[in-house]
Every structure is written in C-alpha cells, then in structure tokens.
C-alpha cells in the first residue's frame, strides 16, 4: 500500500459519515474523504495507512472502535475479503434504504423528480444464475472465485451466498478440472450461466485448450450438469468445445437458445420484476421498438403479453448472435408476424426521427454507459411513450435529463435489487408526453 500524505501514512481514527458509491464507509481525514471498506455510517474506526483513490484515500479497517447499531454478522465467511459483495454486514432495512437512496440521489443530481418512486423490489440473494469468475493456477493449486476487493488476488470460494445452487455445486469439480486445463501460472476468466437445460460455461483464456484440457472438461461436463463448454481466445469468437444440450432460457414461456457469452439478466426473479415493470409502462397494442434487445427478454414478453390485442415489436441489437437467437425463437414460437429485428450499432447509428415516427412506444435497455445518442434521438422525435431499463442510475439520470429536456415527463421509477449486497442497482422508468 502506497502511503499518501502525513496523516494517511499512519493509523488514524475516523468517524464514518455515509456509505459511498462502492458501498465503502466514507469519513474525512485531513480534509479529504477516506474510503473504508467494511465500515458503516456512525461507526468510529481505526484505519491503516491509505493509498490514493480519486479525490481522497482508501484505507483498511484495522479496528472497529464503536460499531453501528445497524451492523450485522455477514453470512458468508469470505465477506471481509471477497470483492463480490460489499454490504452483507448491514441490517436489511438500512441496506434497502441505501439502495433506494442511490436512485434518489442520482435523480436529484440531474435535477429530476419522478412522479412516483416505487418501493425497492427485493430479490432473494441465492438467485444469481450468471456469474463471472476468475481462476489461476499457482504452485500446482487452482484458485477459483471472485477477485478480492480492489485486488488481483483471487478468493478461492468455499461458499457463496449469491449463486443459484447449480452454480455453487459446479465450483469444486470445476476447480479440480482446471488443474488439467491451466498451465502453471495460467489464468482464465469464466462465465457460467445456469440455463434451463444445464450450465453454459464459457472459458476465456490467452492460450488454446490442449488435449489434456479438452479431456478434463469432457469428463467434468456430464456429472456437473453442464450443457455446453466454449473456449474463447482474445479477439476470437467463442469455439464450442462440447455440446451436450443447447443452453436455453424461456422468456415469457418462449424458449431461446443462448449464444455463448450473450447477455442475460443475472437473476430470473429480477428479470421477472423488470419485465413486469416495463410491461406496465407500455401500451398493449400498437408498434413498440425494443432498443438494445439482446436475446429478447423484453421483445418476447411484449409480443406474448399483447397477444390478445395486437402488438408488433421491432427488436434492435448490435450483437449478431443475440439477434439471431431472438428471431429464431420468435419464428419457432409462431411469433414471426409480431417480432421483427434489425442488427444495428445504436451508438454509431441511432434511430432517426423518421424511423421513430413508426412507433407508439420505445423501450431501451442500454449497457452500463447508457445510450446518450438514443436518448437524444428520442428527445428530438415525436414518440410519446418511452420505458427505460438501466443497470446504472448515474448514466440513466444523464439520459433521463436529455429526455425531460426534450419534453418528456418522468413518471414511475421502479428500483430492482438484482445484484444483492453489491452497490449496483437496476431500474425501470416510464416517460410520457
Ligand atoms: C443491458 S443488455 C440488455 C439486453 C436485453 N434487453 C435483456 O434484457 O436481456 C444491453 C444489450 O445492448 C447490446 N449493445 C451494446 N452496445 C450496443 C450498441 N452500440 N448497439 C446496439 N446494441 C448494443 C448488448 O449486446 C446487449 O445485448
């Protein structure tokens, strides 16, 4: 740890005032913010030497002098080191209030006041069906898990409170198989998705799989409930190594075959909450554009829910494989007359006003950075109804500001706690004019 400044180079005592963006306790030291992972508002803590972080310093919690009344024992043994969760040690009501406050504060910073902020939709912790793990082999031993907080070290997970049971059960046999997959000192990123037909595992590594690796992964697959294993080297498309069943999930009852690495909402329960909130903000008849449609989470739900009253969805997505999966699923389900699609880079080529004039409503669900070009296009269009889904209150607030300046009113906003115990927050927002 690199010491910064005189006061930060030695242990110091800090009163924590609030929780910061990453879920750290934030106090002040020498007139600068000090970020203390694991500390809670109101606590008096002793911290170790700090290292520079943004406008302040990050320091380690060394001693809890006065604990907060809201402090609770963290359920997971890895909590103090693992970077996967930030807030297992906070009482549930205070935790929920903090999540709600993240949305309120982001909106307030952008000068926005929604007509209605729905209560936070809480999601069961052990519901993550899609996890990104990292594995490294050192001295013959494989470590498999998440990165430690603010570190490249890996927490070798013996338990995890956020994964669905099939992913948790995969860890020990996968760790054993990786001993034959990774060379000494070798590292891989793993994306594991518990689909309806079994686990879809994508291994990303800077080297090709050898014969021994292929055999170890083949031996792993059946007993571990794996449907498919793919391998991806940098700059290359994923190569399927083994396919026992096609990984699939159902959106609104329509089975969709997932391409390796394609986006999927991380929890089925959160997906259901996001879809319900989105459908509540959309008309049940007419033409809807689903921008950043992925494999069809919202497109298929809109098409199916509107069945009785005629609705047509146009799904726009940049990823060819996701787009293909969506349209193939719609065809197989007999929905081809209601779901059309287009592969398009929406950042480089946002919809024109003439294109937007075809739709009664537009749904957008951009990646973390938001969709500023799409928001600007909508602001300048004659579209009357927009539903925005977002995994980042800050980029959402910026794009929402653009919409409001274009004449939209911000209606109901529904926060959904998809990434339980992390600082992340999902939301669905309705706009109309
Ligand atoms: C947050 S995901 C949402 C996907 C889908 N709505 C869902 O809920 O499953 C964002 C999607 O935007 C796509 N995407 C990212 N950048 C894009 C761009 N510039 N143009 C079009 N699509 C893009 C990604 O491939 C991904 O499928």
Coordinates of C-alpha atoms and ligand atoms in Angstrom, one line a residue:
X1 CA 0.0 0.0 0.0
X2 CA 1.5 3.4 -1.0
X3 CA 1.2 5.9 1.8
X4 CA -0.3 9.3 0.9
X5 CA 0.3 12.4 3.0
X6 CA 1.4 12.5 6.6
X7 CA -1.9 11.6 8.3
X8 CA -2.6 8.8 5.9
X9 CA 0.8 7.2 6.3
X10 CA 0.0 6.1 9.8
X11 CA -3.0 4.5 11.6
X12 CA -5.8 7.1 12.3
X13 CA -9.2 7.2 13.8
X14 CA -12.1 8.1 11.6
X15 CA -15.9 8.7 12.2
X16 CA -17.8 7.2 9.2
X17 CA -20.5 9.7 7.9
X18 CA -22.1 7.8 5.0
X19 CA -21.8 4.9 2.5
X20 CA -20.1 5.7 -0.8
X21 CA -20.7 4.6 -4.4
X22 CA -18.9 1.3 -3.9
X23 CA -20.6 0.6 -0.5
X24 CA -17.5 1.7 1.5
X25 CA -17.9 3.7 4.6
X26 CA -16.8 7.3 4.0
X27 CA -15.3 9.7 6.6
X28 CA -12.9 12.6 6.5
X29 CA -9.2 12.7 7.3
X30 CA -7.1 15.8 6.9
X31 CA -9.9 17.4 5.0
X32 CA -10.1 14.7 2.4
X33 CA -12.6 11.8 2.0
X34 CA -11.4 8.5 3.3
X35 CA -13.0 5.3 2.0
X36 CA -13.1 2.4 4.4
X37 CA -14.4 -1.0 3.1
X38 CA -16.5 -2.8 5.7
X39 CA -17.2 0.3 7.8
X40 CA -20.8 1.6 8.3
X41 CA -22.2 5.1 8.9
X42 CA -21.9 6.3 12.5
X43 CA -19.0 4.0 13.3
X44 CA -15.8 5.1 14.8
X45 CA -13.0 3.0 13.2
X46 CA -9.2 2.9 13.3
X47 CA -7.8 2.7 9.8
X48 CA -4.4 1.7 8.5
X49 CA -2.2 3.7 6.1
X50 CA -4.1 4.8 3.0
X51 CA -3.5 4.9 -0.8
X52 CA -4.8 7.4 -3.2
X53 CA -8.3 6.9 -4.6
X54 CA -9.9 9.7 -6.6
X55 CA -10.2 12.8 -4.5
X56 CA -9.3 11.1 -1.3
X57 CA -7.7 7.9 0.1
X58 CA -8.7 4.3 0.6
X59 CA -7.7 2.9 3.9
X60 CA -8.2 -0.5 5.5
X61 CA -10.4 -1.0 8.6
X62 CA -8.0 -2.1 11.4
X63 CA -10.2 -1.8 14.4
X64 CA -13.9 -1.2 15.0
X65 CA -14.0 1.1 18.0
X66 CA -17.7 1.9 18.1
X67 CA -19.9 -0.4 15.9
X68 CA -23.1 1.0 14.4
X69 CA -26.5 -0.4 15.7
X70 CA -27.2 -1.4 12.1
X71 CA -24.2 -3.7 11.9
X72 CA -25.0 -7.4 11.5
X73 CA -22.8 -10.5 11.2
X74 CA -22.1 -11.2 7.5
X75 CA -23.5 -14.6 6.5
X76 CA -20.5 -15.5 4.2
X77 CA -17.1 -16.4 5.5
X78 CA -15.4 -14.7 2.6
X79 CA -17.2 -11.3 3.1
X80 CA -14.2 -9.4 4.6
X81 CA -12.0 -10.1 1.5
X82 CA -14.2 -11.0 -1.4
X83 CA -15.0 -8.3 -4.0
X84 CA -18.3 -9.9 -4.9
X85 CA -20.4 -8.4 -2.1
X86 CA -20.0 -5.0 -0.3
X87 CA -22.9 -4.9 2.2
X88 CA -23.7 -8.2 3.8
X89 CA -23.0 -6.6 7.2
X90 CA -25.8 -4.0 7.1
X91 CA -29.2 -4.6 8.6
X92 CA -31.8 -5.3 5.9
X93 CA -33.9 -2.2 6.3
X94 CA -30.8 0.1 6.3
X95 CA -29.5 -1.7 3.3
X96 CA -32.7 -1.3 1.4
X97 CA -32.8 2.4 2.3
X98 CA -29.3 2.8 1.0
X99 CA -30.2 1.2 -2.3
X100 CA -33.3 3.5 -2.7
X101 CA -31.2 6.5 -1.8
X102 CA -28.7 5.6 -4.6
X103 CA -31.5 6.2 -7.1
X104 CA -33.0 9.3 -5.4
X105 CA -29.5 10.9 -5.2
X106 CA -28.7 10.2 -8.9
X107 CA -32.0 11.7 -9.9
X108 CA -31.6 14.7 -7.7
X109 CA -28.0 15.3 -9.1
X110 CA -29.6 15.5 -12.5
X111 CA -32.4 17.8 -11.2
X112 CA -35.1 15.1 -11.8
X113 CA -38.1 14.4 -9.6
X114 CA -40.1 11.3 -10.7
X115 CA -43.9 11.4 -10.4
X116 CA -43.7 8.2 -8.4
X117 CA -40.8 6.2 -7.0
X118 CA -42.0 2.6 -6.4
X119 CA -40.6 0.6 -3.4
X120 CA -37.4 -1.3 -4.0
X121 CA -38.1 -4.8 -5.4
X122 CA -36.0 -7.1 -3.2
X123 CA -34.6 -10.2 -4.7
X124 CA -33.6 -13.4 -2.9
X125 CA -29.8 -13.5 -2.5
X126 CA -29.1 -17.0 -3.8
X127 CA -30.6 -16.2 -7.2
X128 CA -27.6 -15.3 -9.4
X129 CA -27.9 -17.5 -12.5
X130 CA -25.0 -15.9 -14.3
X131 CA -21.6 -15.3 -12.7
X132 CA -18.2 -14.1 -14.0
X133 CA -15.4 -16.0 -12.2
X134 CA -11.6 -16.0 -12.4
X135 CA -9.3 -18.9 -12.0
X136 CA -5.5 -19.1 -11.6
X137 CA -3.1 -21.9 -11.1
X138 CA -0.1 -21.3 -8.9
X139 CA 2.3 -23.8 -7.3
X140 CA 0.1 -26.6 -8.7
X141 CA -3.0 -25.2 -6.9
X142 CA -6.0 -23.7 -8.6
X143 CA -7.8 -20.8 -7.0
X144 CA -11.4 -20.2 -8.4
X145 CA -13.7 -17.5 -7.4
X146 CA -14.1 -13.7 -7.5
X147 CA -11.3 -11.1 -7.2
X148 CA -10.6 -9.8 -3.7
X149 CA -11.8 -6.3 -3.2
X150 CA -9.6 -3.8 -5.1
X151 CA -7.0 -6.5 -5.8
X152 CA -5.9 -9.0 -8.4
X153 CA -5.8 -11.8 -5.8
X154 CA -8.5 -14.4 -6.1
X155 CA -10.8 -15.5 -3.3
X156 CA -10.8 -19.3 -3.6
X157 CA -14.5 -19.7 -2.9
X158 CA -15.6 -22.4 -0.4
X159 CA -19.1 -20.9 -0.3
X160 CA -21.1 -18.1 -1.9
X161 CA -24.5 -16.7 -0.8
X162 CA -25.5 -15.2 -4.1
X163 CA -25.2 -18.0 -6.7
X164 CA -28.1 -20.4 -7.5
X165 CA -27.4 -23.9 -6.2
X166 CA -26.3 -25.5 -9.6
X167 CA -23.5 -22.9 -10.0
X168 CA -22.4 -23.3 -6.4
X169 CA -22.2 -27.1 -6.9
X170 CA -20.1 -26.6 -10.0
X171 CA -17.2 -24.9 -8.2
X172 CA -15.5 -28.0 -6.6
X173 CA -15.5 -30.2 -9.8
X174 CA -14.6 -27.2 -12.0
X175 CA -11.7 -26.3 -9.7
X176 CA -10.4 -29.9 -10.0
X177 CA -10.8 -29.9 -13.8
X178 CA -9.0 -26.6 -14.1
X179 CA -5.8 -28.2 -12.7
X180 CA -5.6 -30.0 -16.0
X181 CA -6.7 -27.0 -18.1
X182 CA -4.5 -24.2 -16.8
X183 CA -0.7 -24.3 -17.2
X184 CA 1.4 -23.3 -14.1
X185 CA 0.9 -19.5 -13.6
X186 CA -2.0 -19.6 -16.1
X187 CA -5.2 -17.7 -15.6
X188 CA -8.7 -17.8 -17.2
X189 CA -12.0 -15.8 -16.9
X190 CA -15.1 -18.0 -16.7
X191 CA -18.7 -17.0 -17.5
X192 CA -21.1 -19.6 -16.0
X193 CA -24.8 -19.4 -16.8
X194 CA -27.4 -21.8 -15.2
X195 CA -29.7 -22.1 -18.1
X196 CA -33.0 -24.1 -18.2
X197 CA -31.2 -27.1 -19.9
X198 CA -27.9 -27.1 -17.9
X199 CA -24.9 -24.9 -17.3
X200 CA -23.4 -22.9 -20.1
X201 CA -19.7 -22.4 -19.4
X202 CA -17.5 -20.0 -21.4
X203 CA -13.8 -20.1 -20.7
X204 CA -11.8 -17.0 -21.8
X205 CA -8.0 -17.6 -21.8
X206 CA -4.9 -16.3 -23.6
X207 CA -4.0 -19.7 -24.9
X208 CA -5.7 -22.6 -26.8
X209 CA -7.0 -25.6 -24.9
X210 CA -4.7 -28.6 -25.1
X211 CA -5.7 -32.2 -25.5
X212 CA -5.5 -32.8 -21.7
X213 CA -7.7 -29.8 -21.1
X214 CA -10.3 -31.0 -23.6
X215 CA -10.4 -34.4 -21.9
X216 CA -10.7 -32.9 -18.4
X217 CA -13.6 -30.6 -19.5
X218 CA -15.3 -33.5 -21.2
X219 CA -15.0 -35.6 -18.0
X220 CA -16.4 -32.7 -16.0
X221 CA -19.4 -31.9 -18.1
X222 CA -21.9 -34.8 -17.5
X223 CA -21.6 -35.1 -13.7
X224 CA -21.5 -31.3 -13.2
X225 CA -24.8 -30.7 -15.1
X226 CA -23.1 -28.8 -17.9
X227 CA -24.9 -28.3 -21.2
X228 CA -22.1 -26.7 -23.2
X229 CA -18.5 -25.6 -22.8
X230 CA -17.0 -23.0 -25.1
X231 CA -13.5 -21.6 -25.3
X232 CA -12.6 -18.0 -26.3
X233 CA -9.2 -16.6 -27.0
X234 CA -8.7 -12.7 -27.2
X235 CA -10.1 -11.3 -30.4
X236 CA -11.6 -14.6 -31.5
X237 CA -15.3 -15.8 -31.4
X238 CA -16.1 -18.4 -28.8
X239 CA -15.4 -22.0 -30.0
X240 CA -17.8 -24.7 -28.7
X241 CA -15.6 -27.5 -27.1
X242 CA -18.5 -29.7 -26.1
X243 CA -22.3 -29.6 -26.6
X244 CA -24.5 -32.0 -24.6
X245 CA -27.6 -29.9 -24.8
X246 CA -28.3 -26.4 -26.3
X247 CA -28.4 -23.9 -23.4
X248 CA -31.8 -22.2 -23.4
X249 CA -33.9 -20.0 -21.2
X250 CA -37.6 -19.2 -21.6
X251 CA -38.7 -15.5 -21.9
X252 CA -42.4 -15.3 -21.3
X253 CA -42.6 -19.0 -21.9
X254 CA -40.7 -18.8 -25.3
X255 CA -37.5 -20.9 -25.2
X256 CA -34.5 -19.0 -26.6
X257 CA -31.2 -20.8 -27.3
X258 CA -28.4 -18.7 -25.8
X259 CA -25.3 -18.0 -27.8
X260 CA -22.1 -18.4 -25.8
X261 CA -21.4 -15.2 -23.8
X262 CA -24.6 -13.4 -24.8
X263 CA -26.2 -11.1 -22.3
X264 CA -28.8 -12.5 -19.9
X265 CA -30.3 -10.7 -16.9
X266 CA -28.4 -12.1 -13.9
X267 CA -31.3 -13.4 -11.9
X268 CA -34.6 -14.9 -13.2
X269 CA -36.5 -13.2 -10.3
X270 CA -35.1 -9.8 -11.2
X271 CA -35.8 -10.3 -14.8
X272 CA -39.5 -11.0 -13.9
X273 CA -39.6 -7.8 -11.9
X274 CA -38.0 -5.8 -14.7
X275 CA -40.4 -7.2 -17.3
X276 CA -43.5 -6.6 -15.2
X277 CA -42.5 -3.0 -14.6
X278 CA -41.7 -2.5 -18.2
X279 CA -44.9 -4.0 -19.5
X280 CA -46.9 -1.8 -17.0
X281 CA -45.4 1.2 -18.8
X282 CA -46.1 0.1 -22.3
X283 CA -49.3 0.1 -24.4
X284 CA -50.9 -3.3 -25.0
X285 CA -51.5 -2.6 -28.7
X286 CA -49.5 -0.9 -31.5
X287 CA -45.9 -0.8 -32.5
X288 CA -43.1 -1.0 -30.0
X289 CA -39.3 -0.7 -30.6
X290 CA -37.1 -2.6 -28.3
X291 CA -33.7 -1.0 -28.5
X292 CA -30.7 -3.0 -27.1
X293 CA -32.9 -6.0 -27.3
X294 CA -30.3 -8.7 -26.5
X295 CA -31.8 -12.2 -26.9
X296 CA -35.3 -10.9 -26.4
X297 CA -36.0 -10.6 -22.7
X298 CA -38.4 -7.7 -23.3
X299 CA -39.3 -8.2 -27.0
X300 CA -40.8 -11.7 -26.4
X301 CA -42.6 -10.6 -23.3
X302 CA -44.2 -7.7 -25.1
X303 CA -45.1 -9.9 -28.1
X304 CA -46.7 -12.6 -25.8
X305 CA -48.4 -10.2 -23.4
X306 CA -50.0 -8.3 -26.3
X307 CA -51.3 -11.4 -27.9
X308 CA -54.9 -10.6 -27.4
X309 CA -54.8 -7.1 -28.6
X310 CA -52.2 -7.0 -31.5
X311 CA -48.8 -5.6 -30.7
X312 CA -45.8 -5.6 -33.0
X313 CA -42.2 -5.4 -31.7
X314 CA -39.1 -4.4 -33.6
X315 CA -36.0 -5.6 -31.8
X316 CA -32.8 -3.7 -32.4
X317 CA -29.5 -5.2 -31.2
X318 CA -25.8 -4.9 -32.0
X319 CA -24.7 -8.4 -31.4
X320 CA -25.4 -10.7 -34.4
X321 CA -25.6 -13.9 -32.4
X322 CA -28.1 -12.5 -29.8
X323 CA -30.2 -11.0 -32.7
X324 CA -30.2 -14.4 -34.5
X325 CA -31.2 -16.2 -31.3
X326 CA -34.1 -13.8 -30.7
X327 CA -35.5 -14.1 -34.2
X328 CA -35.1 -17.9 -34.4
X329 CA -37.0 -18.2 -31.1
X330 CA -39.8 -15.9 -32.3
X331 CA -40.1 -18.0 -35.5
X332 CA -40.2 -21.3 -33.6
X333 CA -42.9 -19.9 -31.3
X334 CA -45.1 -18.7 -34.2
X335 CA -44.5 -15.1 -33.4
X336 CA -42.7 -14.0 -36.6
X337 CA -45.6 -11.8 -37.6
X338 CA -45.3 -9.9 -34.3
X339 CA -41.5 -9.8 -33.8
X340 CA -39.1 -8.3 -36.4
X341 CA -35.5 -7.5 -35.9
X342 CA -32.5 -5.4 -37.0
X343 CA -28.8 -5.7 -36.2
X344 CA -27.5 -2.2 -35.7
X345 CA -24.9 -0.3 -33.7
X346 CA -27.2 2.1 -31.9
X347 CA -24.3 4.3 -30.6
X348 CA -22.9 4.9 -34.1
X349 CA -26.2 4.9 -35.8
X350 CA -29.1 5.9 -33.5
X351 CA -32.6 5.8 -34.9
X352 CA -33.7 8.8 -37.0
X353 CA -36.9 10.8 -36.3
X354 CA -38.5 9.3 -39.4
X355 CA -37.8 5.8 -38.1
X356 CA -39.0 6.6 -34.6
X357 CA -42.2 8.1 -36.0
X358 CA -43.3 4.4 -36.8
X359 CA -43.6 3.5 -33.1
X360 CA -46.2 4.1 -30.5
X361 CA -43.7 3.4 -27.7
X362 CA -39.9 2.7 -27.4
X363 CA -38.2 0.5 -24.8
X364 CA -34.5 1.0 -24.3
X365 CA -32.1 -1.1 -22.1
X366 CA -28.6 0.1 -22.9
X367 CA -25.3 -1.2 -21.4
X368 CA -23.8 0.4 -18.3
X369 CA -22.7 3.6 -20.0
X370 CA -26.3 4.3 -21.1
X371 CA -27.5 5.4 -24.5
X372 CA -26.9 9.1 -24.9
X373 CA -27.3 9.1 -28.7
X374 CA -30.5 7.1 -28.5
X375 CA -31.8 9.5 -25.7
X376 CA -31.0 12.5 -27.9
X377 CA -32.8 10.9 -30.9
X378 CA -35.9 10.2 -28.7
X379 CA -35.8 13.7 -27.3
X380 CA -36.0 15.1 -30.8
X381 CA -38.7 12.7 -32.0
X382 CA -42.4 12.6 -31.8
X383 CA -42.5 9.3 -29.8
X384 CA -45.0 9.8 -26.9
X385 CA -44.0 6.9 -24.6
X386 CA -40.6 5.6 -23.5
X387 CA -39.7 2.9 -21.0
X388 CA -36.0 2.9 -19.9
X389 CA -34.4 -0.1 -18.2
X390 CA -31.0 0.6 -16.7
X391 CA -28.3 -1.0 -14.6
X392 CA -26.6 2.3 -13.7
X393 CA -28.5 5.1 -12.0
X394 CA -25.8 7.7 -13.0
X395 CA -25.9 7.1 -16.8
X396 CA -29.7 6.7 -16.5
X397 CA -30.1 10.1 -14.8
X398 CA -28.0 11.7 -17.6
X399 CA -30.1 10.2 -20.4
X400 CA -33.3 10.9 -18.5
X401 CA -32.3 14.5 -18.3
X402 CA -32.0 14.5 -22.1
X403 CA -35.5 13.1 -22.4
X404 CA -37.0 15.6 -20.0
X405 CA -35.3 18.4 -21.8
X406 CA -37.0 17.0 -25.0
X407 CA -40.4 17.4 -23.4
X408 CA -40.9 14.0 -21.6
X409 CA -42.2 13.8 -18.1
X410 CA -40.6 11.3 -15.8
X411 CA -43.3 9.0 -14.4
X412 CA -42.9 5.9 -12.2
X413 CA -39.4 4.7 -11.5
X414 CA -39.1 1.1 -10.1
X415 CA -35.7 0.1 -8.5
X416 CA -34.9 -3.6 -8.6
X417 CA -32.2 -5.1 -6.4
X418 CA -30.9 -7.6 -8.9
X419 CA -27.3 -7.6 -7.6
X420 CA -28.0 -8.2 -4.0
X421 CA -25.3 -6.9 -1.5
X422 CA -23.4 -5.1 -4.3
X423 CA -23.6 -1.4 -4.9
X424 CA -25.3 -2.0 -8.3
X425 CA -29.0 -1.1 -8.8
X426 CA -31.3 -1.9 -11.7
X427 CA -34.3 0.2 -12.5
X428 CA -37.3 0.7 -14.9
X429 CA -38.6 4.2 -15.6
X430 CA -41.6 5.4 -17.5
X431 CA -41.6 8.6 -19.6
X432 CA -44.5 10.1 -21.5
X433 CA -45.6 13.3 -23.2
Ligands
LIG1 C1 -28.1 -4.4 -20.8 S1 -28.1 -5.5 -22.1 C2 -29.9 -5.7 -22.4 C3 -30.3 -6.8 -23.3 C4 -31.8 -7.2 -23.2 N1 -32.6 -6.0 -23.2 C5 -32.1 -8.1 -22.0 O1 -32.6 -7.6 -21.0 O2 -31.7 -9.2 -22.0 C6 -27.6 -4.4 -23.4 C7 -27.6 -5.0 -24.8 O3 -27.1 -4.0 -25.7 C8 -26.3 -4.6 -26.7 N2 -25.5 -3.5 -27.1 C9 -24.4 -2.9 -26.5 N3 -23.9 -1.9 -27.2 C10 -24.7 -1.7 -28.3 C11 -24.8 -0.9 -29.4 N4 -23.8 0.1 -29.5 N5 -25.7 -1.0 -30.3 C12 -26.6 -2.0 -30.2 N6 -26.7 -2.9 -29.2 C13 -25.7 -2.8 -28.3 C14 -25.6 -5.7 -26.0 O4 -25.2 -6.7 -26.9 C15 -26.7 -6.2 -25.0 O5 -27.4 -7.2 -25.6

